[in-house]
Amino acid sequence: MKKTSTRLADGRELIYYDLRDDAVRDAVDRRPLDPTVTTSEVRRDPLLGDSVAIASHRQGRTYHPPADECPLCPSQGDRLSEIPDSSYDAVVFENRFPSLAGDSGRCEVVCFTSDHNASFADLTEEQARLVLDAWTDRTSELSHLPSVEQVFCFENRGAEIGVTLGHPHGQIYAYPFTTPRTALMLRQVAAHKEATGGENLFDAVLRSELAGERVVLEGEHWVAFVPYAAHWPYEVHLYPKCRVPDLLGLDEDARTEFPKVYLELLRRFDRLFGENQPLTPYISGWHQAPFGALEEFEGVNRDDFALHLELFTIRRTSGKLKFLAGSESGMNVFINDVPPEHAAERLREVAS
């Protein structure tokens, strides 16, 4: 992998990740851009104890542009985009309309391929490995920023999810705090560790799932399963069999096998509802240990956390979506219409 860092016309950082070591990236951003103006502010909710990002400047972000005006495609002739070069393998750049910025963290966009009509599932294993390396590199770099406590690499796909740009891409949020979902996991890890005299909760869950009926696919270094208490109709968790706290901890064997396993998982998601159905909308994200101090989680350190990817769709059956209504949105109590065992069986049935 070759990494080339440059700057866009408004000063934002852009990084090319290339498969070839001889790639030259010297194209200049020719757009007459004004400096970015952000209003990001993180406010603490005194009743719930969580944080909310207030970012009014995002109201003016790009919204469903036509394909020939996509800002994530390479620049061609007089059609200038966020990527100055006329081609690329993978690229990461600072979001022009970030939810988090400055002392409130950082937001980046990850373009998986220059092909506007592709999806992550269409990538080759070599391309998918490049994206994994980019995620890992950005996790490392962002973890050193003084305002960053946790790094979340994720992809939203599909209009049903709320995606406003059709180009295959994901995002990276670098939070200035430990996210509520991760905090819940760490509290459970701490409680389980104390109750069992030191057993790791992630290890116990993985051991139980490997012995059960919800495994979807398994490799030498990775296993994908539908969790016992899945919140979403079709939800899969992908774990490395060797526990590591973040992407930086993966060894070369795990990195080599990941593209094959993950691409197969995404392709099964696209076959869930039949060949004549639109591509399955989903959210996919890496859960990594926070880089900040963990004193509030007594007896727990970073190595107690287990890196894993969570993938789910809001489609519950052909033509029907799972909406977060009263119980879910109002009280955060999920009601799942699809038994996890049935979801796992269906995901095994659609193997290629």
Short mmCIF file of C-alpha atoms in Angstrom, two decimals:
data_model
loop_
_atom_site.label_atom_id
_atom_site.label_comp_id
_atom_site.label_asym_id
_atom_site.label_seq_id
_atom_site.Cartn_x
_atom_site.Cartn_y
_atom_site.Cartn_z
CA MET A 1 0.00 0.00 0.00
CA LYS A 2 1.23 3.49 -0.88
CA LYS A 3 -0.09 6.44 1.10
CA THR A 4 -0.03 10.00 -0.29
CA SER A 5 -1.30 12.94 1.74
CA THR A 6 -2.29 16.25 0.15
CA ARG A 7 -4.58 19.23 0.77
CA LEU A 8 -7.81 20.34 -0.87
CA ALA A 9 -8.39 23.96 -1.91
CA ASP A 10 -10.01 24.84 1.42
CA GLY A 11 -7.22 23.27 3.47
CA ARG A 12 -8.82 19.93 4.33
CA GLU A 13 -6.58 16.87 4.29
CA LEU A 14 -7.01 14.24 1.57
CA ILE A 15 -5.14 10.93 1.51
CA TYR A 16 -4.78 8.53 -1.42
CA TYR A 17 -4.30 4.83 -0.66
CA ASP A 18 -2.90 3.03 -3.69
CA LEU A 19 -2.34 -0.62 -4.52
CA ARG A 20 0.72 0.25 -6.62
CA ASP A 21 3.87 1.68 -5.05
CA ASP A 22 4.64 3.70 -8.18
CA ALA A 23 1.37 5.67 -8.15
CA VAL A 24 1.92 9.43 -8.46
CA ARG A 25 -0.64 11.72 -6.84
CA ASP A 26 0.19 15.34 -7.66
CA ALA A 27 -3.15 16.62 -8.98
CA VAL A 28 -4.16 19.99 -7.54
CA ASP A 29 -7.68 20.87 -6.37
CA ARG A 30 -8.69 23.61 -8.84
CA ARG A 31 -12.00 24.52 -7.20
CA PRO A 32 -12.44 28.07 -5.83
CA LEU A 33 -13.52 26.88 -2.39
CA ASP A 34 -14.10 29.15 0.56
CA PRO A 35 -12.65 28.02 3.90
CA THR A 36 -14.86 25.56 5.73
CA VAL A 37 -17.04 26.93 8.50
CA THR A 38 -18.24 24.51 11.17
CA THR A 39 -20.43 25.00 14.21
CA SER A 40 -19.91 21.63 15.86
CA GLU A 41 -20.59 21.57 19.57
CA VAL A 42 -20.87 18.58 21.91
CA ARG A 43 -23.44 18.93 24.68
CA ARG A 44 -23.78 16.61 27.66
CA ASP A 45 -27.29 15.46 28.57
CA PRO A 46 -27.50 15.77 32.38
CA LEU A 47 -30.35 13.25 32.69
CA LEU A 48 -29.05 10.47 30.44
CA GLY A 49 -25.34 11.13 30.84
CA ASP A 50 -24.70 10.86 27.10
CA SER A 51 -23.49 13.41 24.55
CA VAL A 52 -25.18 15.06 21.57
CA ALA A 53 -23.37 16.75 18.68
CA ILE A 54 -25.03 20.02 17.59
CA ALA A 55 -23.96 20.80 14.01
CA SER A 56 -26.28 23.28 12.28
CA HIS A 57 -23.87 23.82 9.36
CA ARG A 58 -24.73 20.34 8.08
CA GLN A 59 -28.11 21.60 6.86
CA GLY A 60 -26.33 22.82 3.71
CA ARG A 61 -24.53 19.57 2.86
CA THR A 62 -24.78 17.95 -0.58
CA TYR A 63 -28.08 16.11 -0.95
CA HIS A 64 -28.81 13.46 -3.63
CA PRO A 65 -26.84 15.00 -6.51
CA PRO A 66 -27.24 13.46 -9.99
CA ALA A 67 -24.63 10.83 -10.86
CA ASP A 68 -22.77 13.17 -13.21
CA GLU A 69 -22.30 15.66 -10.35
CA CYS A 70 -21.21 13.16 -7.70
CA PRO A 71 -18.57 14.79 -5.44
CA LEU A 72 -16.95 11.42 -4.70
CA CYS A 73 -16.14 10.46 -8.30
CA PRO A 74 -12.69 11.41 -9.65
CA SER A 75 -12.33 14.81 -11.29
CA GLN A 76 -12.66 14.68 -15.07
CA GLY A 77 -11.87 17.68 -17.28
CA ASP A 78 -13.91 20.65 -16.09
CA ARG A 79 -16.04 18.52 -13.76
CA LEU A 80 -14.23 18.98 -10.46
CA SER A 81 -14.98 16.91 -7.38
CA GLU A 82 -13.65 16.31 -3.88
CA ILE A 83 -10.97 14.07 -5.42
CA PRO A 84 -8.62 16.14 -7.63
CA ASP A 85 -7.08 13.18 -9.48
CA SER A 86 -8.72 11.51 -12.50
CA SER A 87 -8.60 8.07 -10.85
CA TYR A 88 -8.01 6.45 -7.49
CA ASP A 89 -8.00 3.11 -5.66
CA ALA A 90 -9.21 4.30 -2.25
CA VAL A 91 -9.21 7.76 -0.75
CA VAL A 92 -9.93 9.39 2.62
CA PHE A 93 -10.60 13.08 3.21
CA GLU A 94 -11.91 15.39 5.89
CA ASN A 95 -15.66 15.87 5.61
CA ARG A 96 -16.60 19.37 4.43
CA PHE A 97 -19.76 19.15 6.56
CA PRO A 98 -18.54 17.33 9.69
CA SER A 99 -20.68 16.41 12.68
CA LEU A 100 -17.53 16.67 14.81
CA ALA A 101 -14.66 19.10 14.29
CA GLY A 102 -11.80 20.79 16.14
CA ASP A 103 -11.96 20.21 19.88
CA SER A 104 -15.12 18.14 19.28
CA GLY A 105 -13.34 15.46 17.24
CA ARG A 106 -13.09 14.81 13.51
CA CYS A 107 -15.13 13.29 10.67
CA GLU A 108 -13.69 11.75 7.52
CA VAL A 109 -15.11 10.26 4.32
CA VAL A 110 -13.74 6.97 2.94
CA CYS A 111 -14.26 6.26 -0.77
CA PHE A 112 -13.90 2.52 -1.37
CA THR A 113 -13.54 2.70 -5.18
CA SER A 114 -13.74 5.24 -7.98
CA ASP A 115 -16.53 3.18 -9.63
CA HIS A 116 -19.73 5.10 -8.91
CA ASN A 117 -21.99 2.14 -9.72
CA ALA A 118 -20.20 -0.42 -7.55
CA SER A 119 -20.72 -1.38 -3.92
CA PHE A 120 -18.36 -2.76 -1.29
CA ALA A 121 -19.54 -6.26 -2.19
CA ASP A 122 -18.28 -5.71 -5.74
CA LEU A 123 -14.69 -5.09 -4.63
CA THR A 124 -11.97 -7.63 -5.25
CA GLU A 125 -10.25 -9.14 -2.22
CA GLU A 126 -7.22 -6.97 -2.99
CA GLN A 127 -9.37 -3.83 -2.98
CA ALA A 128 -11.14 -4.84 0.24
CA ARG A 129 -7.77 -5.42 1.90
CA LEU A 130 -6.72 -1.92 0.84
CA VAL A 131 -9.79 -0.46 2.55
CA LEU A 132 -9.00 -2.48 5.69
CA ASP A 133 -5.47 -1.05 5.65
CA ALA A 134 -6.89 2.46 5.22
CA TRP A 135 -9.27 1.96 8.18
CA THR A 136 -6.34 0.73 10.26
CA ASP A 137 -4.09 3.62 9.26
CA ARG A 138 -6.74 6.21 10.02
CA THR A 139 -7.50 4.60 13.38
CA SER A 140 -3.83 4.90 14.25
CA GLU A 141 -3.49 8.50 13.08
CA LEU A 142 -6.70 9.76 14.64
CA SER A 143 -5.99 8.08 17.97
CA HIS A 144 -3.07 10.49 18.44
CA LEU A 145 -5.20 13.62 18.17
CA PRO A 146 -5.63 15.17 21.64
CA SER A 147 -9.39 15.63 21.12
CA VAL A 148 -10.04 11.99 20.14
CA GLU A 149 -11.06 9.22 22.54
CA GLN A 150 -12.69 6.66 20.23
CA VAL A 151 -12.57 5.90 16.48
CA PHE A 152 -15.57 4.43 14.63
CA CYS A 153 -15.21 3.30 10.99
CA PHE A 154 -18.59 2.60 9.40
CA GLU A 155 -20.61 2.39 6.20
CA ASN A 156 -24.23 3.39 5.60
CA ARG A 157 -25.68 1.91 2.40
CA GLY A 158 -29.05 2.58 0.81
CA ALA A 159 -31.58 5.38 0.60
CA GLU A 160 -33.64 3.61 3.29
CA ILE A 161 -30.76 4.19 5.72
CA GLY A 162 -30.66 7.89 4.83
CA VAL A 163 -27.64 7.89 2.50
CA THR A 164 -27.51 11.09 0.44
CA LEU A 165 -24.59 10.17 -1.85
CA GLY A 166 -24.89 7.02 -3.97
CA HIS A 167 -21.16 6.52 -4.50
CA PRO A 168 -19.74 3.55 -2.50
CA HIS A 169 -18.25 5.17 0.56
CA GLY A 170 -18.13 5.09 4.33
CA GLN A 171 -17.20 7.43 7.13
CA ILE A 172 -14.91 7.62 10.12
CA TYR A 173 -16.02 9.42 13.27
CA ALA A 174 -13.35 10.28 15.81
CA TYR A 175 -15.26 11.05 19.01
CA PRO A 176 -13.98 13.17 21.92
CA PHE A 177 -15.68 10.76 24.33
CA THR A 178 -16.44 7.08 24.80
CA THR A 179 -19.69 6.39 22.97
CA PRO A 180 -22.74 5.26 24.99
CA ARG A 181 -22.91 1.86 23.26
CA THR A 182 -19.27 1.12 24.01
CA ALA A 183 -19.72 2.29 27.61
CA LEU A 184 -22.58 -0.19 28.03
CA MET A 185 -20.36 -3.01 26.76
CA LEU A 186 -17.51 -2.02 29.08
CA ARG A 187 -19.82 -1.97 32.10
CA GLN A 188 -21.02 -5.47 31.23
CA VAL A 189 -17.42 -6.61 30.76
CA ALA A 190 -16.51 -5.18 34.18
CA ALA A 191 -19.48 -6.81 35.90
CA HIS A 192 -18.84 -10.19 34.28
CA LYS A 193 -15.15 -10.05 35.14
CA GLU A 194 -15.94 -9.40 38.80
CA ALA A 195 -18.71 -12.02 38.98
CA THR A 196 -16.61 -14.79 37.42
CA GLY A 197 -13.27 -14.10 39.02
CA GLY A 198 -11.67 -12.69 35.88
CA GLU A 199 -13.35 -14.29 32.83
CA ASN A 200 -13.59 -12.09 29.76
CA LEU A 201 -17.19 -11.53 28.63
CA PHE A 202 -16.34 -11.29 24.92
CA ASP A 203 -14.49 -14.61 25.11
CA ALA A 204 -17.47 -16.22 26.82
CA VAL A 205 -19.91 -14.90 24.21
CA LEU A 206 -17.73 -16.02 21.32
CA ARG A 207 -17.26 -19.49 22.84
CA SER A 208 -21.01 -19.85 23.30
CA GLU A 209 -21.85 -18.72 19.77
CA LEU A 210 -19.24 -21.03 18.20
CA ALA A 211 -20.92 -23.95 19.92
CA GLY A 212 -24.44 -22.88 18.95
CA GLU A 213 -26.77 -22.73 15.95
CA ARG A 214 -26.40 -19.09 14.93
CA VAL A 215 -23.01 -19.23 13.18
CA VAL A 216 -23.38 -17.92 9.62
CA LEU A 217 -19.89 -18.56 8.31
CA GLU A 218 -16.51 -19.40 9.81
CA GLY A 219 -12.94 -19.15 8.61
CA GLU A 220 -9.65 -20.01 10.24
CA HIS A 221 -9.32 -16.56 11.83
CA TRP A 222 -12.85 -15.07 11.73
CA VAL A 223 -16.37 -16.11 12.67
CA ALA A 224 -19.68 -14.44 11.79
CA PHE A 225 -22.83 -15.13 13.79
CA VAL A 226 -26.28 -13.74 14.50
CA PRO A 227 -26.19 -12.77 18.21
CA TYR A 228 -28.54 -14.44 20.71
CA ALA A 229 -30.38 -11.18 21.41
CA ALA A 230 -30.15 -9.58 17.97
CA HIS A 231 -31.82 -6.16 17.89
CA TRP A 232 -32.36 -6.04 14.12
CA PRO A 233 -34.17 -8.43 11.71
CA TYR A 234 -30.92 -9.53 10.09
CA GLU A 235 -27.90 -8.69 12.23
CA VAL A 236 -24.47 -10.33 12.09
CA HIS A 237 -21.42 -9.82 14.27
CA LEU A 238 -18.00 -10.61 12.80
CA TYR A 239 -15.21 -11.38 15.28
CA PRO A 240 -11.57 -12.29 14.91
CA LYS A 241 -11.06 -15.54 16.83
CA CYS A 242 -8.04 -14.03 18.57
CA ARG A 243 -9.23 -11.16 20.76
CA VAL A 244 -7.64 -7.78 20.01
CA PRO A 245 -8.84 -4.33 21.15
CA ASP A 246 -8.74 -2.58 17.78
CA LEU A 247 -7.82 -2.82 14.10
CA LEU A 248 -4.18 -2.18 14.94
CA GLY A 249 -4.05 -5.46 16.84
CA LEU A 250 -4.95 -7.73 13.90
CA ASP A 251 -2.10 -9.94 12.74
CA GLU A 252 -1.26 -10.57 9.09
CA ASP A 253 -3.15 -13.87 8.93
CA ALA A 254 -6.37 -12.21 10.10
CA ARG A 255 -5.87 -9.30 7.71
CA THR A 256 -5.36 -11.66 4.80
CA GLU A 257 -8.49 -13.69 5.51
CA PHE A 258 -10.78 -10.76 6.31
CA PRO A 259 -11.63 -9.70 2.72
CA LYS A 260 -12.82 -13.17 1.72
CA VAL A 261 -15.04 -13.55 4.79
CA TYR A 262 -16.46 -10.02 4.77
CA LEU A 263 -17.17 -9.92 1.02
CA GLU A 264 -19.03 -13.23 1.26
CA LEU A 265 -21.06 -11.87 4.17
CA LEU A 266 -22.07 -8.74 2.23
CA ARG A 267 -22.98 -10.79 -0.83
CA ARG A 268 -25.23 -12.99 1.28
CA PHE A 269 -26.97 -9.89 2.59
CA ASP A 270 -27.70 -8.91 -1.02
CA ARG A 271 -29.26 -12.32 -1.68
CA LEU A 272 -31.48 -12.33 1.41
CA PHE A 273 -34.64 -11.03 -0.22
CA GLY A 274 -34.39 -12.45 -3.74
CA GLU A 275 -32.56 -11.59 -6.94
CA ASN A 276 -35.20 -9.11 -8.16
CA GLN A 277 -35.09 -6.98 -5.01
CA PRO A 278 -33.08 -3.75 -4.63
CA LEU A 279 -29.71 -4.06 -2.92
CA THR A 280 -30.12 -4.64 0.80
CA PRO A 281 -29.74 -1.43 2.83
CA TYR A 282 -27.38 -1.85 5.75
CA ILE A 283 -25.16 -0.27 8.37
CA SER A 284 -21.78 -1.83 9.02
CA GLY A 285 -19.35 -0.60 11.65
CA TRP A 286 -16.17 -1.51 13.53
CA HIS A 287 -16.41 -1.48 17.32
CA GLN A 288 -13.00 -0.66 18.79
CA ALA A 289 -11.75 -0.02 22.31
CA PRO A 290 -11.55 3.64 23.34
CA PHE A 291 -8.09 5.18 23.43
CA GLY A 292 -8.85 7.27 26.49
CA ALA A 293 -8.66 6.31 30.13
CA LEU A 294 -11.12 3.68 31.39
CA GLU A 295 -11.09 4.46 35.12
CA GLU A 296 -14.89 4.59 35.30
CA PHE A 297 -15.03 0.92 34.27
CA GLU A 298 -13.39 -0.54 37.35
CA GLY A 299 -10.99 -3.39 36.68
CA VAL A 300 -11.22 -3.11 32.88
CA ASN A 301 -8.46 -2.12 30.48
CA ARG A 302 -8.26 -1.77 26.68
CA ASP A 303 -7.18 -5.37 26.18
CA ASP A 304 -10.43 -6.57 27.75
CA PHE A 305 -12.37 -5.16 24.79
CA ALA A 306 -12.83 -7.25 21.64
CA LEU A 307 -12.67 -5.66 18.22
CA HIS A 308 -15.65 -6.72 16.13
CA LEU A 309 -17.76 -5.61 13.21
CA GLU A 310 -21.54 -5.32 13.47
CA LEU A 311 -23.60 -5.51 10.26
CA PHE A 312 -27.38 -5.15 10.11
CA THR A 313 -30.22 -4.24 7.79
CA ILE A 314 -33.45 -2.42 8.58
CA ARG A 315 -35.31 -4.52 5.98
CA ARG A 316 -37.28 -7.23 7.79
CA THR A 317 -38.76 -8.91 4.71
CA SER A 318 -39.24 -8.16 1.03
CA GLY A 319 -40.68 -4.65 0.65
CA LYS A 320 -40.96 -4.02 4.41
CA LEU A 321 -38.69 -2.06 6.72
CA LYS A 322 -38.14 -2.23 10.46
CA PHE A 323 -39.02 1.20 11.85
CA LEU A 324 -37.86 2.37 15.26
CA ALA A 325 -41.17 3.43 16.76
CA GLY A 326 -42.39 3.98 20.32
CA SER A 327 -40.62 1.23 22.26
CA GLU A 328 -37.34 1.45 20.38
CA SER A 329 -37.06 5.22 19.93
CA GLY A 330 -38.82 6.19 23.14
CA MET A 331 -37.40 3.64 25.58
CA ASN A 332 -34.55 1.94 23.67
CA VAL A 333 -36.27 -1.45 24.05
CA PHE A 334 -36.02 -3.28 20.74
CA ILE A 335 -38.62 -5.69 19.39
CA ASN A 336 -37.26 -8.05 16.73
CA ASP A 337 -39.73 -9.61 14.26
CA VAL A 338 -37.22 -12.21 13.01
CA PRO A 339 -35.94 -14.87 15.45
CA PRO A 340 -32.11 -14.82 15.41
CA GLU A 341 -32.00 -18.57 14.73
CA HIS A 342 -34.18 -18.10 11.64
CA ALA A 343 -32.02 -15.18 10.46
CA ALA A 344 -28.87 -17.30 10.78
CA GLU A 345 -30.48 -20.18 8.90
CA ARG A 346 -31.53 -17.87 6.09
CA LEU A 347 -28.04 -16.37 5.82
CA ARG A 348 -26.58 -19.86 5.55
CA GLU A 349 -29.12 -20.80 2.85
CA VAL A 350 -28.05 -17.95 0.56
CA ALA A 351 -24.39 -19.01 0.46
CA SER A 352 -22.84 -18.69 -2.98
#
